[in-house]
PDB file of C-alpha atoms in Angstrom:
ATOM      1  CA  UNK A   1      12.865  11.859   7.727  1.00 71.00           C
ATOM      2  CA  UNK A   2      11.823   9.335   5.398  1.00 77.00           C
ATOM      3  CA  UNK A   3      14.255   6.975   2.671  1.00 84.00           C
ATOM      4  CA  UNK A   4      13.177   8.022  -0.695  1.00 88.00           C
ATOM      5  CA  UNK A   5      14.058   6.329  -3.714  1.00 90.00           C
ATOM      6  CA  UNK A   6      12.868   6.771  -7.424  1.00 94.00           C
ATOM      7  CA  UNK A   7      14.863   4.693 -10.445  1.00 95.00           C
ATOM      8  CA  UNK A   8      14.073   3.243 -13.567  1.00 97.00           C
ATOM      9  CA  UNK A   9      15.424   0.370 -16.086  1.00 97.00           C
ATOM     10  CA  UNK A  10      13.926  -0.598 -19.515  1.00 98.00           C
ATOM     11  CA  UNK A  11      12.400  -3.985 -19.970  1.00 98.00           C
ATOM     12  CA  UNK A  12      12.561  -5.619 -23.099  1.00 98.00           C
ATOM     13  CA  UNK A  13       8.685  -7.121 -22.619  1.00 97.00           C
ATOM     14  CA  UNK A  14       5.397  -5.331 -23.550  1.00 97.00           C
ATOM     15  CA  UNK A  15       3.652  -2.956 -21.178  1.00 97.00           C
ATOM     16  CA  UNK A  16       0.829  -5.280 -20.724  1.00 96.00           C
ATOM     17  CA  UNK A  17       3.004  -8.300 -19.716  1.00 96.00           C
ATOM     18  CA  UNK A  18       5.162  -6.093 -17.198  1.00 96.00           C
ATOM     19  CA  UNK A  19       1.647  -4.905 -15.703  1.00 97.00           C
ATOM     20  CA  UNK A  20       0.835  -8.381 -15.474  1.00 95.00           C
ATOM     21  CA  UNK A  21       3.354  -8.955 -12.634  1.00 95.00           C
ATOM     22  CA  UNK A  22       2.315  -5.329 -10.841  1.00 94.00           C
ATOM     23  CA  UNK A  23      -1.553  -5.676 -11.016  1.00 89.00           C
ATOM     24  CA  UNK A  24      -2.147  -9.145 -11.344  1.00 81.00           C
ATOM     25  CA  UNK A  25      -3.033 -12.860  -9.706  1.00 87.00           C
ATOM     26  CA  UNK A  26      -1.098 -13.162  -6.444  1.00 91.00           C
ATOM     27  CA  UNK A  27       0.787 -16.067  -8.597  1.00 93.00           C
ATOM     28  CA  UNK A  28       2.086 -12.977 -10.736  1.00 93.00           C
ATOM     29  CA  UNK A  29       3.060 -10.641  -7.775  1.00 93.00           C
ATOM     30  CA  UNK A  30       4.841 -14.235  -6.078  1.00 94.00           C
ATOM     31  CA  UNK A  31       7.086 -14.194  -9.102  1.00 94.00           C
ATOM     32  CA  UNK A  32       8.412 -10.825  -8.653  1.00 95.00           C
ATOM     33  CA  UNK A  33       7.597 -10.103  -4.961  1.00 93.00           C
ATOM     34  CA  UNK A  34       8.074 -13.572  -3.498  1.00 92.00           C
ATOM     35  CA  UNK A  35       7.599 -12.880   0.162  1.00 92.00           C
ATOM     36  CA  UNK A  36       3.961 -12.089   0.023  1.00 93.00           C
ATOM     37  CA  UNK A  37       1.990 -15.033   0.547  1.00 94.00           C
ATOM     38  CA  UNK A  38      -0.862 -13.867   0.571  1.00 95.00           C
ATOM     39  CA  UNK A  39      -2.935 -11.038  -1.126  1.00 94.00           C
ATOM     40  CA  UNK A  40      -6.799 -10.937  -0.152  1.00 94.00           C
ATOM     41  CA  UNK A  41      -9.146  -7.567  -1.596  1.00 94.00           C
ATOM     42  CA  UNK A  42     -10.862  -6.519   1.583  1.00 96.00           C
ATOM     43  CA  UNK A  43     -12.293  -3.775  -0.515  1.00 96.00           C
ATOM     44  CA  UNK A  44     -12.166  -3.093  -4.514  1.00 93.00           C
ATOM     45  CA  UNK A  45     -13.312   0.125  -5.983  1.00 94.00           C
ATOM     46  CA  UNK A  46     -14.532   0.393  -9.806  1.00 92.00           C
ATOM     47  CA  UNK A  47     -11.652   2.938 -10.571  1.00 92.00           C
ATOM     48  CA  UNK A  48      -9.359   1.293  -8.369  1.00 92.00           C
ATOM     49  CA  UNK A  49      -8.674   4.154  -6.215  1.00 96.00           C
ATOM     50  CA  UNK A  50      -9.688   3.677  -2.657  1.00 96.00           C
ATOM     51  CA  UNK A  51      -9.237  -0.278  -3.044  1.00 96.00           C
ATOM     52  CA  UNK A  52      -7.656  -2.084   0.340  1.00 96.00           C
ATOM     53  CA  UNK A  53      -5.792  -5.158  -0.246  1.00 96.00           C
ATOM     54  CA  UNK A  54      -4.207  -7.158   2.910  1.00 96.00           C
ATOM     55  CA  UNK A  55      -1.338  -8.791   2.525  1.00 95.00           C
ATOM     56  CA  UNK A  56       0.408 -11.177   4.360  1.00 94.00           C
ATOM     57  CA  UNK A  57       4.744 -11.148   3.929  1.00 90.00           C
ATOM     58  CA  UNK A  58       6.820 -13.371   5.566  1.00 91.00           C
ATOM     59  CA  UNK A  59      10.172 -12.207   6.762  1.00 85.00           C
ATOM     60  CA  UNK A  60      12.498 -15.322   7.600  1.00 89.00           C
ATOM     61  CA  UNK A  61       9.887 -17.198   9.914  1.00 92.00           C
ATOM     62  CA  UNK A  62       7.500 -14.243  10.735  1.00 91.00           C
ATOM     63  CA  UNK A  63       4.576 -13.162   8.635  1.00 93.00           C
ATOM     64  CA  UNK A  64       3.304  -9.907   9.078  1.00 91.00           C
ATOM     65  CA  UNK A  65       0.157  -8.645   7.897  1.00 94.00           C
ATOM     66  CA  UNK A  66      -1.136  -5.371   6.992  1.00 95.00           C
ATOM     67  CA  UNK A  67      -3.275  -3.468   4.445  1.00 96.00           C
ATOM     68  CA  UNK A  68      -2.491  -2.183   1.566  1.00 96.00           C
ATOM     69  CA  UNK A  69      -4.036   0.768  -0.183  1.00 97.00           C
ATOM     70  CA  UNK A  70      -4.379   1.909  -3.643  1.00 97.00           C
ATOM     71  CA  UNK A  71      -3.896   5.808  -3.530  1.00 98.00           C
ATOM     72  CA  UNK A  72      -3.379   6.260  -7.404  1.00 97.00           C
ATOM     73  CA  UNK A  73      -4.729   3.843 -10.666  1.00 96.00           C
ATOM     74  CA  UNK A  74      -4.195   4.705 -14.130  1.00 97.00           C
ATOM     75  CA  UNK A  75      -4.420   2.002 -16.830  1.00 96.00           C
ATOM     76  CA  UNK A  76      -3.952   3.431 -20.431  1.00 97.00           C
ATOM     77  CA  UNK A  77      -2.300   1.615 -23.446  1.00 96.00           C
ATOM     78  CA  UNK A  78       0.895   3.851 -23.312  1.00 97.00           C
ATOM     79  CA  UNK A  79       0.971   4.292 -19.766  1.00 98.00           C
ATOM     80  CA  UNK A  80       0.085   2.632 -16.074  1.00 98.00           C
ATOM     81  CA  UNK A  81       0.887   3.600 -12.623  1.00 98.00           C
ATOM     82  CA  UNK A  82       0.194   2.140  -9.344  1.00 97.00           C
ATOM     83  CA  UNK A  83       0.701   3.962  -6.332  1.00 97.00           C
ATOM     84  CA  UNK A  84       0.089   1.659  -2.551  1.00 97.00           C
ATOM     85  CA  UNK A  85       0.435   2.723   0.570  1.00 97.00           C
ATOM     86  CA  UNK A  86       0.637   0.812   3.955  1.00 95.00           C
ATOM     87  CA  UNK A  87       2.057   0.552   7.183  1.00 94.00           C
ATOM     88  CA  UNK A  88       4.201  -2.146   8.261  1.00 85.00           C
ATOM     89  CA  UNK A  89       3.816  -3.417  12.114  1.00 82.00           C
ATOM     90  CA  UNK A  90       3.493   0.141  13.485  1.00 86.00           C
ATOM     91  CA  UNK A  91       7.515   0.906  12.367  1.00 86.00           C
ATOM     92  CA  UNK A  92       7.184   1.810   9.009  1.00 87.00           C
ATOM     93  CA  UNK A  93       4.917   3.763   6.651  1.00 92.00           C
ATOM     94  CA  UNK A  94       5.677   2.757   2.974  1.00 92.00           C
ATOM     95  CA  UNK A  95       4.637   4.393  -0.400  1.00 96.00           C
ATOM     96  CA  UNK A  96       5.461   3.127  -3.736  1.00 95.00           C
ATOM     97  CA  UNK A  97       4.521   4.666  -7.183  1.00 97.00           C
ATOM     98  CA  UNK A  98       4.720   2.097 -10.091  1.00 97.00           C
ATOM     99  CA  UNK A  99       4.969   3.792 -13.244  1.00 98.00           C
ATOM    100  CA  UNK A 100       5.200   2.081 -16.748  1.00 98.00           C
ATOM    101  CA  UNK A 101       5.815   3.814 -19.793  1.00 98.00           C
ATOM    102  CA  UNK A 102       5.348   2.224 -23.262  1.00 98.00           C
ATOM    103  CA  UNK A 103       8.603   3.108 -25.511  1.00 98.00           C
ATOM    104  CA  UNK A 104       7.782   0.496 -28.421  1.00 97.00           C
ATOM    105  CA  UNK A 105       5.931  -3.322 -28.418  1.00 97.00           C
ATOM    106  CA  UNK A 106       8.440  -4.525 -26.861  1.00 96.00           C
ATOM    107  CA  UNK A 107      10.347  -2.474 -24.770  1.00 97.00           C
ATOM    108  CA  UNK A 108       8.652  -0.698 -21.359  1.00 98.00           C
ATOM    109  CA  UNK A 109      10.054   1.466 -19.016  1.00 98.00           C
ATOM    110  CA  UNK A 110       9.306   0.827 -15.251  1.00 98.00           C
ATOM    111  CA  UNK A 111       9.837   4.048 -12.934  1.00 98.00           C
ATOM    112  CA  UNK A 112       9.788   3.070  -9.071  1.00 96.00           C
ATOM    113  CA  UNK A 113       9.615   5.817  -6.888  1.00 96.00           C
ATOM    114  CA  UNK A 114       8.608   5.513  -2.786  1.00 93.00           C
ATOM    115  CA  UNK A 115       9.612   6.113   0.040  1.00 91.00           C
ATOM    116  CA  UNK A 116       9.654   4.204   3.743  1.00 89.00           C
ATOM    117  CA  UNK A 117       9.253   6.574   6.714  1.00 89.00           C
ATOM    118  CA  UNK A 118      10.509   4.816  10.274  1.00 85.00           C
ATOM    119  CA  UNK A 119       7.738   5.416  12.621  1.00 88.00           C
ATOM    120  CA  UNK A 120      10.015   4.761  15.999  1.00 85.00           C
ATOM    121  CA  UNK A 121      12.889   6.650  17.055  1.00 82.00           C
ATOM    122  CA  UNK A 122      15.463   3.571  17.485  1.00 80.00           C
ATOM    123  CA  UNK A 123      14.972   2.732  13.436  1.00 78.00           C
ATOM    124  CA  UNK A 124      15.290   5.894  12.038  1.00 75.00           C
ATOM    125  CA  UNK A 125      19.230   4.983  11.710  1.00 74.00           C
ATOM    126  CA  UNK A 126      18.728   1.196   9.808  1.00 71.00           C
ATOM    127  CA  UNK A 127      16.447   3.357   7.378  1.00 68.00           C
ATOM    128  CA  UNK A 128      19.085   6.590   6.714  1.00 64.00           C
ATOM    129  CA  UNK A 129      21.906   3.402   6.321  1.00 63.00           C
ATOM    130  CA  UNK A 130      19.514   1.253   4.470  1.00 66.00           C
ATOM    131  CA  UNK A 131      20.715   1.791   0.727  1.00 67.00           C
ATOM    132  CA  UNK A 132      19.823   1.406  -3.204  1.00 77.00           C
ATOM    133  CA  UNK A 133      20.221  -2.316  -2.978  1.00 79.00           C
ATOM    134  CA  UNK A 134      16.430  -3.383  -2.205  1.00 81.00           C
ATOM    135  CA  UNK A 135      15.037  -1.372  -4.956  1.00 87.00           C
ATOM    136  CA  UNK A 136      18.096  -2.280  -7.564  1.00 89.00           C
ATOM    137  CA  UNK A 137      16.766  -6.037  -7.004  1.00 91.00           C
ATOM    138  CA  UNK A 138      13.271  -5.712  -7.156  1.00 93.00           C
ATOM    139  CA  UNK A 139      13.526  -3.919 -10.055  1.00 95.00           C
ATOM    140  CA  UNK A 140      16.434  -6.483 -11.798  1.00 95.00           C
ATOM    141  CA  UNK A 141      13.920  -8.964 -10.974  1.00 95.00           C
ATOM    142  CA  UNK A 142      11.031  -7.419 -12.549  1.00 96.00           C
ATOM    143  CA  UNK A 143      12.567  -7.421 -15.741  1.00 96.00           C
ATOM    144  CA  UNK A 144      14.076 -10.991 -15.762  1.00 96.00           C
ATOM    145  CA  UNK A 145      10.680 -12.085 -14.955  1.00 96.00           C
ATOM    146  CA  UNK A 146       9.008  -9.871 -17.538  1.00 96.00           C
ATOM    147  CA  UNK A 147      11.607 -10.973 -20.081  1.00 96.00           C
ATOM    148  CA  UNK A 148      11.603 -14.668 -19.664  1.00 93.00           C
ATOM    149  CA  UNK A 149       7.746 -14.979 -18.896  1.00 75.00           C
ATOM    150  CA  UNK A 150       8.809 -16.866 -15.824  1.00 63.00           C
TER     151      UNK A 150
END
């Protein structure tokens, strides 16, 4: 049974700036994902859909890498969403849905939703334990970055 999440907090930034960070230079995604060292296109589509990234993320002294792919791509003035999907070492497939919503110039609203399905039997417990605080942080740290232009 997989962890699902889906929250949302308003960022005082414009939508473009915020999208900047999501669907950007790997210097961007650093600044709010800063474990991913690396971020090669092994395949880009004209729509984006169908594009495979891999990534490399390193986890204390580890670095594990894996492909990433983009299942959904919409880039309008008002509105942008992101969806990936990938599977971490054989444990773990992962989905996440960026969504950003334009409420004035300045002010965006960034929905996360996902969800992280253990793969193995003996993990299934840290995932059902494994709580709010992950996505709380990523998305805290999306909007001080998007707010200070960091």
């Amino acid at each position: 049974m997989p962890k699902k999440w889906d929250q949302s907090i308003d960022i005082h930034a414009p939508i473009e700036v915020v999208w900047g960070y999501l669907d950007g230079s790997l210097e961007n995604m650093q600044k709010i994902m800063p474990n991913v060292v690396d971020n090669t296109p092994v395949k880009v589509t004209d729509e984006g859909v169908g594009s495979i990234s891999r990534q490399k993320y390193r986890e204390g002294k580890r670095v594990m890498e894996y492909d990433v792919h983009t299942l959904e791509y919409m880039n309008k003035v008002d509105e942008k969403k992101l969806t990936i999907a990938f599977n971490l070492g054989g444990m773990f497939d992962i989905q996440g849905t960026y969504e950003l919503f334009k409420q004035s110039e300045d002010v965006t609203t960034l929905r996360y939703t996902g969800f992280n399905e253990p793969l193995k039997w003996y993990i299934k417990p840290f995932v059902v334990l494994s709580g709010e605080k992950v996505v709380n942080e990523f998305l805290t740290r999306v909007k001080r970055v998007s707010e200070n232009r960091e």
